[in-house]
PDB file of C-alpha atoms in Angstrom:
ATOM      1  CA  UNK A   1       7.034  33.252 -20.608  1.00 46.00           C
ATOM      2  CA  UNK A   2       5.321  35.700 -18.250  1.00 44.00           C
ATOM      3  CA  UNK A   3       4.372  34.567 -14.744  1.00 45.00           C
ATOM      4  CA  UNK A   4       0.754  34.729 -13.496  1.00 44.00           C
ATOM      5  CA  UNK A   5      -0.019  37.133 -10.665  1.00 47.00           C
ATOM      6  CA  UNK A   6       0.885  35.719  -7.226  1.00 44.00           C
ATOM      7  CA  UNK A   7      -2.734  35.910  -6.065  1.00 45.00           C
ATOM      8  CA  UNK A   8      -3.826  33.894  -9.111  1.00 43.00           C
ATOM      9  CA  UNK A   9      -1.173  31.246  -8.419  1.00 40.00           C
ATOM     10  CA  UNK A  10      -2.320  30.884  -4.806  1.00 44.00           C
ATOM     11  CA  UNK A  11      -5.923  30.502  -5.944  1.00 46.00           C
ATOM     12  CA  UNK A  12      -5.005  27.818  -8.440  1.00 40.00           C
ATOM     13  CA  UNK A  13      -2.863  25.962  -5.893  1.00 41.00           C
ATOM     14  CA  UNK A  14      -5.694  26.057  -3.347  1.00 44.00           C
ATOM     15  CA  UNK A  15      -8.155  24.704  -5.916  1.00 43.00           C
ATOM     16  CA  UNK A  16      -5.786  21.898  -6.888  1.00 40.00           C
ATOM     17  CA  UNK A  17      -5.246  20.872  -3.275  1.00 42.00           C
ATOM     18  CA  UNK A  18      -8.946  20.887  -2.521  1.00 40.00           C
ATOM     19  CA  UNK A  19      -9.576  18.871  -5.671  1.00 44.00           C
ATOM     20  CA  UNK A  20      -7.087  16.244  -4.569  1.00 43.00           C
ATOM     21  CA  UNK A  21      -4.911  16.636  -7.654  1.00 39.00           C
ATOM     22  CA  UNK A  22      -1.786  17.514  -5.688  1.00 37.00           C
ATOM     23  CA  UNK A  23      -0.327  15.135  -3.144  1.00 37.00           C
ATOM     24  CA  UNK A  24      -1.447  15.743   0.401  1.00 40.00           C
ATOM     25  CA  UNK A  25       2.149  16.425   1.380  1.00 39.00           C
ATOM     26  CA  UNK A  26       2.174  19.434  -0.927  1.00 38.00           C
ATOM     27  CA  UNK A  27      -0.905  20.863   0.749  1.00 36.00           C
ATOM     28  CA  UNK A  28       0.154  20.581   4.368  1.00 38.00           C
ATOM     29  CA  UNK A  29       3.273  19.750   6.304  1.00 40.00           C
ATOM     30  CA  UNK A  30       3.265  16.709   8.610  1.00 43.00           C
ATOM     31  CA  UNK A  31       5.369  16.173  11.733  1.00 48.00           C
ATOM     32  CA  UNK A  32       5.124  12.409  11.246  1.00 51.00           C
ATOM     33  CA  UNK A  33       5.798  11.528   7.591  1.00 56.00           C
ATOM     34  CA  UNK A  34       3.623   8.761   6.190  1.00 53.00           C
ATOM     35  CA  UNK A  35       5.766   6.020   4.613  1.00 58.00           C
ATOM     36  CA  UNK A  36       5.250   4.835   1.081  1.00 57.00           C
ATOM     37  CA  UNK A  37       2.484   2.246   1.043  1.00 53.00           C
ATOM     38  CA  UNK A  38       4.819  -0.176  -0.745  1.00 58.00           C
ATOM     39  CA  UNK A  39       7.054  -0.430   2.320  1.00 84.00           C
ATOM     40  CA  UNK A  40       4.889  -2.947   4.178  1.00 93.00           C
ATOM     41  CA  UNK A  41       1.375  -2.765   2.706  1.00 89.00           C
ATOM     42  CA  UNK A  42       1.619  -6.421   1.707  1.00 92.00           C
ATOM     43  CA  UNK A  43       2.348  -7.614   5.262  1.00 96.00           C
ATOM     44  CA  UNK A  44      -0.263 -10.069   6.497  1.00 97.00           C
ATOM     45  CA  UNK A  45       1.333 -10.647   9.902  1.00 98.00           C
ATOM     46  CA  UNK A  46       2.798  -8.167  12.355  1.00 98.00           C
ATOM     47  CA  UNK A  47       4.486  -8.466  15.740  1.00 98.00           C
ATOM     48  CA  UNK A  48       4.090  -5.268  17.781  1.00 98.00           C
ATOM     49  CA  UNK A  49       6.148  -4.401  20.860  1.00 98.00           C
ATOM     50  CA  UNK A  50       5.327  -1.237  22.770  1.00 98.00           C
ATOM     51  CA  UNK A  51       7.280   0.153  25.719  1.00 98.00           C
ATOM     52  CA  UNK A  52       6.330   2.777  28.339  1.00 98.00           C
ATOM     53  CA  UNK A  53       8.912   5.305  27.068  1.00 98.00           C
ATOM     54  CA  UNK A  54      12.267   5.621  25.300  1.00 98.00           C
ATOM     55  CA  UNK A  55      14.238   4.575  28.389  1.00 98.00           C
ATOM     56  CA  UNK A  56      12.158   1.564  29.462  1.00 98.00           C
ATOM     57  CA  UNK A  57      13.876  -1.835  29.331  1.00 98.00           C
ATOM     58  CA  UNK A  58      10.607  -3.776  29.129  1.00 98.00           C
ATOM     59  CA  UNK A  59       7.478  -3.814  27.013  1.00 98.00           C
ATOM     60  CA  UNK A  60       4.388  -5.663  25.858  1.00 98.00           C
ATOM     61  CA  UNK A  61       4.200  -7.780  22.718  1.00 98.00           C
ATOM     62  CA  UNK A  62       1.127  -8.481  20.603  1.00 98.00           C
ATOM     63  CA  UNK A  63       0.675 -10.449  17.382  1.00 98.00           C
ATOM     64  CA  UNK A  64      -1.813  -9.597  14.648  1.00 98.00           C
ATOM     65  CA  UNK A  65      -2.797 -10.953  11.256  1.00 97.00           C
ATOM     66  CA  UNK A  66      -4.756  -9.304   8.476  1.00 95.00           C
ATOM     67  CA  UNK A  67      -8.219 -10.743   7.888  1.00 95.00           C
ATOM     68  CA  UNK A  68     -10.542  -9.227   5.274  1.00 93.00           C
ATOM     69  CA  UNK A  69      -8.410  -6.108   5.275  1.00 90.00           C
ATOM     70  CA  UNK A  70      -8.457  -5.651   9.058  1.00 94.00           C
ATOM     71  CA  UNK A  71      -5.845  -6.368  11.727  1.00 96.00           C
ATOM     72  CA  UNK A  72      -6.998  -9.021  14.193  1.00 96.00           C
ATOM     73  CA  UNK A  73      -5.130 -10.008  17.372  1.00 96.00           C
ATOM     74  CA  UNK A  74      -4.062 -13.662  17.350  1.00 96.00           C
ATOM     75  CA  UNK A  75      -3.088 -14.092  21.014  1.00 95.00           C
ATOM     76  CA  UNK A  76      -3.070 -12.339  24.372  1.00 96.00           C
ATOM     77  CA  UNK A  77      -0.437  -9.693  25.005  1.00 97.00           C
ATOM     78  CA  UNK A  78       2.753 -10.968  26.680  1.00 98.00           C
ATOM     79  CA  UNK A  79       5.614  -9.226  28.514  1.00 98.00           C
ATOM     80  CA  UNK A  80       9.028  -8.916  26.874  1.00 98.00           C
ATOM     81  CA  UNK A  81      12.381  -7.391  27.759  1.00 98.00           C
ATOM     82  CA  UNK A  82      14.226  -4.977  25.462  1.00 98.00           C
ATOM     83  CA  UNK A  83      17.467  -2.997  25.571  1.00 98.00           C
ATOM     84  CA  UNK A  84      18.971  -2.195  28.958  1.00 98.00           C
ATOM     85  CA  UNK A  85      19.074   1.490  27.946  1.00 98.00           C
ATOM     86  CA  UNK A  86      15.621   1.451  26.343  1.00 98.00           C
ATOM     87  CA  UNK A  87      15.014   1.926  22.628  1.00 98.00           C
ATOM     88  CA  UNK A  88      15.966   4.252  19.768  1.00 98.00           C
ATOM     89  CA  UNK A  89      14.904   4.765  16.175  1.00 98.00           C
ATOM     90  CA  UNK A  90      16.642   2.215  13.946  1.00 98.00           C
ATOM     91  CA  UNK A  91      17.067   1.854  10.210  1.00 98.00           C
ATOM     92  CA  UNK A  92      14.085  -0.097   8.951  1.00 97.00           C
ATOM     93  CA  UNK A  93      11.217   0.332   6.514  1.00 96.00           C
ATOM     94  CA  UNK A  94       9.895   3.561   8.033  1.00 95.00           C
ATOM     95  CA  UNK A  95      10.907   7.102   7.067  1.00 93.00           C
ATOM     96  CA  UNK A  96      13.627   8.680   9.187  1.00 93.00           C
ATOM     97  CA  UNK A  97      12.144   9.905  12.473  1.00 94.00           C
ATOM     98  CA  UNK A  98      13.606  12.782  14.491  1.00 92.00           C
ATOM     99  CA  UNK A  99      11.447  12.755  17.632  1.00 94.00           C
ATOM    100  CA  UNK A 100      13.610  10.466  19.721  1.00 97.00           C
ATOM    101  CA  UNK A 101      17.061   8.912  20.149  1.00 98.00           C
ATOM    102  CA  UNK A 102      18.783   7.349  17.140  1.00 98.00           C
ATOM    103  CA  UNK A 103      20.247   3.841  17.308  1.00 98.00           C
ATOM    104  CA  UNK A 104      24.035   3.637  17.554  1.00 98.00           C
ATOM    105  CA  UNK A 105      26.342   0.640  17.842  1.00 97.00           C
ATOM    106  CA  UNK A 106      26.824  -0.409  21.440  1.00 96.00           C
ATOM    107  CA  UNK A 107      24.276   1.973  22.961  1.00 98.00           C
ATOM    108  CA  UNK A 108      22.291  -0.798  24.656  1.00 98.00           C
ATOM    109  CA  UNK A 109      19.036   0.294  23.017  1.00 98.00           C
ATOM    110  CA  UNK A 110      16.540  -1.830  21.121  1.00 98.00           C
ATOM    111  CA  UNK A 111      15.655  -0.603  17.642  1.00 98.00           C
ATOM    112  CA  UNK A 112      12.372   1.244  17.170  1.00 98.00           C
ATOM    113  CA  UNK A 113      10.612   1.203  13.822  1.00 98.00           C
ATOM    114  CA  UNK A 114       9.143  -1.271  11.343  1.00 98.00           C
ATOM    115  CA  UNK A 115      11.390  -4.109  10.176  1.00 98.00           C
ATOM    116  CA  UNK A 116      11.268  -7.166   7.971  1.00 97.00           C
ATOM    117  CA  UNK A 117      11.575 -10.440   9.867  1.00 98.00           C
ATOM    118  CA  UNK A 118      14.538 -12.471   8.668  1.00 98.00           C
ATOM    119  CA  UNK A 119      15.699 -16.032   9.259  1.00 98.00           C
ATOM    120  CA  UNK A 120      14.781 -18.032  12.323  1.00 98.00           C
ATOM    121  CA  UNK A 121      17.676 -19.714  14.108  1.00 98.00           C
ATOM    122  CA  UNK A 122      18.399 -22.056  16.973  1.00 98.00           C
ATOM    123  CA  UNK A 123      20.680 -24.597  18.565  1.00 98.00           C
ATOM    124  CA  UNK A 124      18.872 -27.606  17.078  1.00 98.00           C
ATOM    125  CA  UNK A 125      19.537 -28.675  13.499  1.00 98.00           C
ATOM    126  CA  UNK A 126      15.881 -28.218  12.541  1.00 98.00           C
ATOM    127  CA  UNK A 127      12.754 -26.612  13.963  1.00 98.00           C
ATOM    128  CA  UNK A 128       9.088 -26.818  12.848  1.00 98.00           C
ATOM    129  CA  UNK A 129       8.654 -23.358  11.357  1.00 98.00           C
ATOM    130  CA  UNK A 130       7.684 -22.184   7.888  1.00 98.00           C
ATOM    131  CA  UNK A 131      10.359 -19.489   8.081  1.00 98.00           C
ATOM    132  CA  UNK A 132      13.831 -20.086   6.701  1.00 98.00           C
ATOM    133  CA  UNK A 133      15.702 -21.668   9.620  1.00 98.00           C
ATOM    134  CA  UNK A 134      19.426 -21.754  10.410  1.00 98.00           C
ATOM    135  CA  UNK A 135      20.688 -24.499  12.700  1.00 98.00           C
ATOM    136  CA  UNK A 136      23.565 -22.742  14.434  1.00 98.00           C
ATOM    137  CA  UNK A 137      27.101 -24.131  14.548  1.00 98.00           C
ATOM    138  CA  UNK A 138      29.895 -23.439  17.019  1.00 98.00           C
ATOM    139  CA  UNK A 139      31.647 -21.486  14.247  1.00 98.00           C
ATOM    140  CA  UNK A 140      28.709 -19.103  13.583  1.00 98.00           C
ATOM    141  CA  UNK A 141      29.137 -15.470  14.618  1.00 98.00           C
ATOM    142  CA  UNK A 142      27.200 -12.269  14.103  1.00 98.00           C
ATOM    143  CA  UNK A 143      29.791  -9.615  13.378  1.00 97.00           C
ATOM    144  CA  UNK A 144      29.307  -6.522  15.544  1.00 97.00           C
ATOM    145  CA  UNK A 145      32.746  -5.059  14.825  1.00 95.00           C
ATOM    146  CA  UNK A 146      32.119  -1.555  13.501  1.00 92.00           C
ATOM    147  CA  UNK A 147      33.989  -1.033  10.243  1.00 91.00           C
ATOM    148  CA  UNK A 148      34.202  -4.709   9.353  1.00 95.00           C
ATOM    149  CA  UNK A 149      33.087  -5.582   5.805  1.00 96.00           C
ATOM    150  CA  UNK A 150      30.969  -8.299   7.456  1.00 97.00           C
ATOM    151  CA  UNK A 151      29.332  -5.893   9.925  1.00 97.00           C
ATOM    152  CA  UNK A 152      25.776  -6.891  10.904  1.00 98.00           C
ATOM    153  CA  UNK A 153      25.860 -10.295   9.216  1.00 97.00           C
ATOM    154  CA  UNK A 154      25.876 -13.863  10.565  1.00 98.00           C
ATOM    155  CA  UNK A 155      28.844 -15.768   9.158  1.00 98.00           C
ATOM    156  CA  UNK A 156      30.549 -19.120   9.552  1.00 98.00           C
ATOM    157  CA  UNK A 157      34.147 -18.633  10.698  1.00 97.00           C
ATOM    158  CA  UNK A 158      35.126 -21.844   8.919  1.00 96.00           C
ATOM    159  CA  UNK A 159      34.218 -20.146   5.645  1.00 97.00           C
ATOM    160  CA  UNK A 160      35.292 -16.547   6.212  1.00 97.00           C
ATOM    161  CA  UNK A 161      38.271 -17.287   8.462  1.00 96.00           C
ATOM    162  CA  UNK A 162      38.875 -16.671  12.153  1.00 95.00           C
ATOM    163  CA  UNK A 163      40.427 -13.268  11.456  1.00 95.00           C
ATOM    164  CA  UNK A 164      37.153 -12.059   9.937  1.00 94.00           C
ATOM    165  CA  UNK A 165      35.256 -12.581  13.200  1.00 95.00           C
ATOM    166  CA  UNK A 166      38.018 -11.442  15.533  1.00 94.00           C
ATOM    167  CA  UNK A 167      36.666  -9.055  18.125  1.00 94.00           C
ATOM    168  CA  UNK A 168      33.023 -10.019  17.621  1.00 93.00           C
ATOM    169  CA  UNK A 169      31.062 -10.306  20.855  1.00 93.00           C
ATOM    170  CA  UNK A 170      28.262 -12.323  19.254  1.00 95.00           C
ATOM    171  CA  UNK A 171      29.049 -16.045  18.978  1.00 97.00           C
ATOM    172  CA  UNK A 172      25.699 -17.536  18.028  1.00 98.00           C
ATOM    173  CA  UNK A 173      26.183 -20.807  19.894  1.00 98.00           C
ATOM    174  CA  UNK A 174      26.210 -19.115  23.270  1.00 97.00           C
ATOM    175  CA  UNK A 175      25.641 -22.428  24.976  1.00 97.00           C
ATOM    176  CA  UNK A 176      29.102 -23.503  23.806  1.00 97.00           C
ATOM    177  CA  UNK A 177      30.876 -20.153  24.103  1.00 96.00           C
ATOM    178  CA  UNK A 178      29.225 -18.661  27.197  1.00 95.00           C
ATOM    179  CA  UNK A 179      28.779 -21.328  29.836  1.00 95.00           C
ATOM    180  CA  UNK A 180      25.542 -22.870  28.605  1.00 96.00           C
ATOM    181  CA  UNK A 181      23.723 -19.604  27.824  1.00 97.00           C
ATOM    182  CA  UNK A 182      20.353 -20.532  26.253  1.00 97.00           C
ATOM    183  CA  UNK A 183      19.338 -17.117  24.930  1.00 98.00           C
ATOM    184  CA  UNK A 184      19.919 -18.052  21.280  1.00 98.00           C
ATOM    185  CA  UNK A 185      18.396 -21.517  21.646  1.00 98.00           C
ATOM    186  CA  UNK A 186      15.554 -20.121  19.518  1.00 98.00           C
ATOM    187  CA  UNK A 187      15.093 -16.773  17.840  1.00 98.00           C
ATOM    188  CA  UNK A 188      14.784 -14.800  14.651  1.00 98.00           C
ATOM    189  CA  UNK A 189      16.561 -11.929  12.953  1.00 98.00           C
ATOM    190  CA  UNK A 190      15.032  -8.455  13.089  1.00 98.00           C
ATOM    191  CA  UNK A 191      16.291  -6.835   9.885  1.00 98.00           C
ATOM    192  CA  UNK A 192      17.559  -3.600  11.412  1.00 98.00           C
ATOM    193  CA  UNK A 193      20.111  -1.696   9.341  1.00 98.00           C
ATOM    194  CA  UNK A 194      19.765  -3.951   6.255  1.00 96.00           C
ATOM    195  CA  UNK A 195      22.345  -1.886   4.351  1.00 96.00           C
ATOM    196  CA  UNK A 196      24.845  -2.596   7.182  1.00 97.00           C
ATOM    197  CA  UNK A 197      25.622   1.086   7.673  1.00 97.00           C
ATOM    198  CA  UNK A 198      28.641   1.455   9.952  1.00 96.00           C
ATOM    199  CA  UNK A 199      27.850   2.533  13.498  1.00 97.00           C
ATOM    200  CA  UNK A 200      24.088   2.244  13.122  1.00 97.00           C
ATOM    201  CA  UNK A 201      23.557  -0.951  15.108  1.00 97.00           C
ATOM    202  CA  UNK A 202      24.049  -4.635  14.427  1.00 98.00           C
ATOM    203  CA  UNK A 203      22.920  -8.137  15.331  1.00 98.00           C
ATOM    204  CA  UNK A 204      19.387  -7.281  16.459  1.00 98.00           C
ATOM    205  CA  UNK A 205      17.324 -10.376  17.209  1.00 98.00           C
ATOM    206  CA  UNK A 206      14.266 -11.640  18.990  1.00 98.00           C
ATOM    207  CA  UNK A 207      15.494 -14.394  21.317  1.00 98.00           C
ATOM    208  CA  UNK A 208      14.817 -16.107  24.638  1.00 98.00           C
ATOM    209  CA  UNK A 209      15.377 -14.455  27.971  1.00 97.00           C
ATOM    210  CA  UNK A 210      17.338 -16.077  30.780  1.00 94.00           C
ATOM    211  CA  UNK A 211      15.028 -14.528  33.381  1.00 96.00           C
ATOM    212  CA  UNK A 212      11.778 -12.575  32.906  1.00 97.00           C
ATOM    213  CA  UNK A 213      13.375  -9.372  34.230  1.00 97.00           C
ATOM    214  CA  UNK A 214      16.784  -9.420  32.508  1.00 98.00           C
ATOM    215  CA  UNK A 215      17.163  -6.763  29.837  1.00 98.00           C
ATOM    216  CA  UNK A 216      19.226  -7.127  26.658  1.00 98.00           C
ATOM    217  CA  UNK A 217      21.980  -5.373  24.732  1.00 97.00           C
ATOM    218  CA  UNK A 218      19.422  -4.246  22.125  1.00 98.00           C
ATOM    219  CA  UNK A 219      17.353  -7.308  21.249  1.00 98.00           C
ATOM    220  CA  UNK A 220      13.821  -8.296  22.275  1.00 98.00           C
ATOM    221  CA  UNK A 221      13.664 -11.232  24.699  1.00 98.00           C
ATOM    222  CA  UNK A 222      10.755 -13.492  25.620  1.00 98.00           C
ATOM    223  CA  UNK A 223       9.884 -16.883  27.069  1.00 98.00           C
ATOM    224  CA  UNK A 224      10.566 -20.070  25.146  1.00 98.00           C
ATOM    225  CA  UNK A 225       6.851 -20.933  25.026  1.00 98.00           C
ATOM    226  CA  UNK A 226       6.059 -17.607  23.383  1.00 98.00           C
ATOM    227  CA  UNK A 227       8.928 -17.930  20.916  1.00 98.00           C
ATOM    228  CA  UNK A 228       7.814 -21.405  19.907  1.00 98.00           C
ATOM    229  CA  UNK A 229       4.284 -20.146  19.311  1.00 98.00           C
ATOM    230  CA  UNK A 230       5.495 -17.252  17.184  1.00 98.00           C
ATOM    231  CA  UNK A 231       7.847 -19.352  15.071  1.00 98.00           C
ATOM    232  CA  UNK A 232       5.019 -21.804  14.461  1.00 98.00           C
ATOM    233  CA  UNK A 233       2.702 -18.950  13.463  1.00 98.00           C
ATOM    234  CA  UNK A 234       4.967 -16.931  11.151  1.00 98.00           C
ATOM    235  CA  UNK A 235       4.593 -17.534   7.411  1.00 98.00           C
ATOM    236  CA  UNK A 236       7.026 -16.062   4.887  1.00 97.00           C
ATOM    237  CA  UNK A 237       4.273 -15.705   2.267  1.00 97.00           C
ATOM    238  CA  UNK A 238       2.579 -13.239   4.633  1.00 97.00           C
ATOM    239  CA  UNK A 239       5.649 -10.948   4.535  1.00 97.00           C
ATOM    240  CA  UNK A 240       5.683 -10.539   8.329  1.00 98.00           C
ATOM    241  CA  UNK A 241       7.091  -7.417   9.965  1.00 98.00           C
ATOM    242  CA  UNK A 242       8.299  -6.581  13.469  1.00 98.00           C
ATOM    243  CA  UNK A 243       7.349  -3.249  15.023  1.00 98.00           C
ATOM    244  CA  UNK A 244       8.759  -1.693  18.207  1.00 98.00           C
ATOM    245  CA  UNK A 245       8.062   1.780  19.615  1.00 98.00           C
ATOM    246  CA  UNK A 246       7.233   3.555  22.853  1.00 98.00           C
ATOM    247  CA  UNK A 247       3.446   3.557  23.305  1.00 97.00           C
ATOM    248  CA  UNK A 248       3.138   7.316  22.783  1.00 96.00           C
ATOM    249  CA  UNK A 249       4.906   7.207  19.428  1.00 97.00           C
ATOM    250  CA  UNK A 250       2.949   4.128  18.393  1.00 97.00           C
ATOM    251  CA  UNK A 251      -0.385   5.771  19.209  1.00 95.00           C
ATOM    252  CA  UNK A 252       0.613   8.769  17.094  1.00 95.00           C
ATOM    253  CA  UNK A 253       1.786   6.779  14.068  1.00 95.00           C
ATOM    254  CA  UNK A 254      -0.253   3.574  13.958  1.00 94.00           C
ATOM    255  CA  UNK A 255      -3.249   4.756  11.953  1.00 92.00           C
ATOM    256  CA  UNK A 256      -1.230   6.717   9.389  1.00 92.00           C
ATOM    257  CA  UNK A 257       1.169   3.799   9.016  1.00 94.00           C
ATOM    258  CA  UNK A 258      -1.648   1.217   8.621  1.00 93.00           C
ATOM    259  CA  UNK A 259      -0.629  -0.659  11.769  1.00 96.00           C
ATOM    260  CA  UNK A 260      -2.980  -2.282  14.301  1.00 96.00           C
ATOM    261  CA  UNK A 261      -4.626   0.108  16.749  1.00 91.00           C
ATOM    262  CA  UNK A 262      -5.900  -0.476  20.287  1.00 81.00           C
ATOM    263  CA  UNK A 263      -6.417   1.482  23.471  1.00 66.00           C
ATOM    264  CA  UNK A 264      -2.869   0.961  24.733  1.00 58.00           C
ATOM    265  CA  UNK A 265      -3.808  -1.195  27.726  1.00 60.00           C
ATOM    266  CA  UNK A 266      -1.987  -4.542  28.268  1.00 57.00           C
TER     267      UNK A 266
END
């Protein structure tokens, strides 16, 4: 079959793009890929943490819910602490981003991106939250041993065996393993690296801070009052997501990614 003249092909392509028949991505290149709408379009609740830059160990957290198709803030912004080395793009629901550091195991960075919110957890046997809740036991560990078949999962050593959690630095009952540490008294799982890819970061949570200025190994830390409010607010039927980014990246991506927008001020 003979090919049409190149000039004719360009004319047809231009007409198709203008007519909206071709995907927008075929008409113009974008430096910030827009994720598939299916990734989190059904989310009715979102927790947003923004930081000053990639290396900041602190940030501001806001909560929003969707009302009549619009994001509405549900509470005042509050301060939080993040990774001691700042943040880095993690493996979440968003397309792969190249304009910043990439999360690696043990780098001390919080994970940037958009993530499903997983189970809530705490030291008490029960807690009044609609989310699935795990009352932690002394034998519960999150496995942060790179290369382990249980990498990035919370397991009960009584079931998987002590050898399976050997070397893990994340006993979940820190009050019993780490001199009364209350950081995991209440928290929830941020579903970073859901495929448990080796070396890409593990055991990322939202949890309590010990002091308002103490950074974390990669989690997001807040006061107990704030955590209690959030766990009482979250509803699994709203498919809540957790978002963390430096403010500059968030301002660039929020509208295209159908996330809440604001002027960036606390």
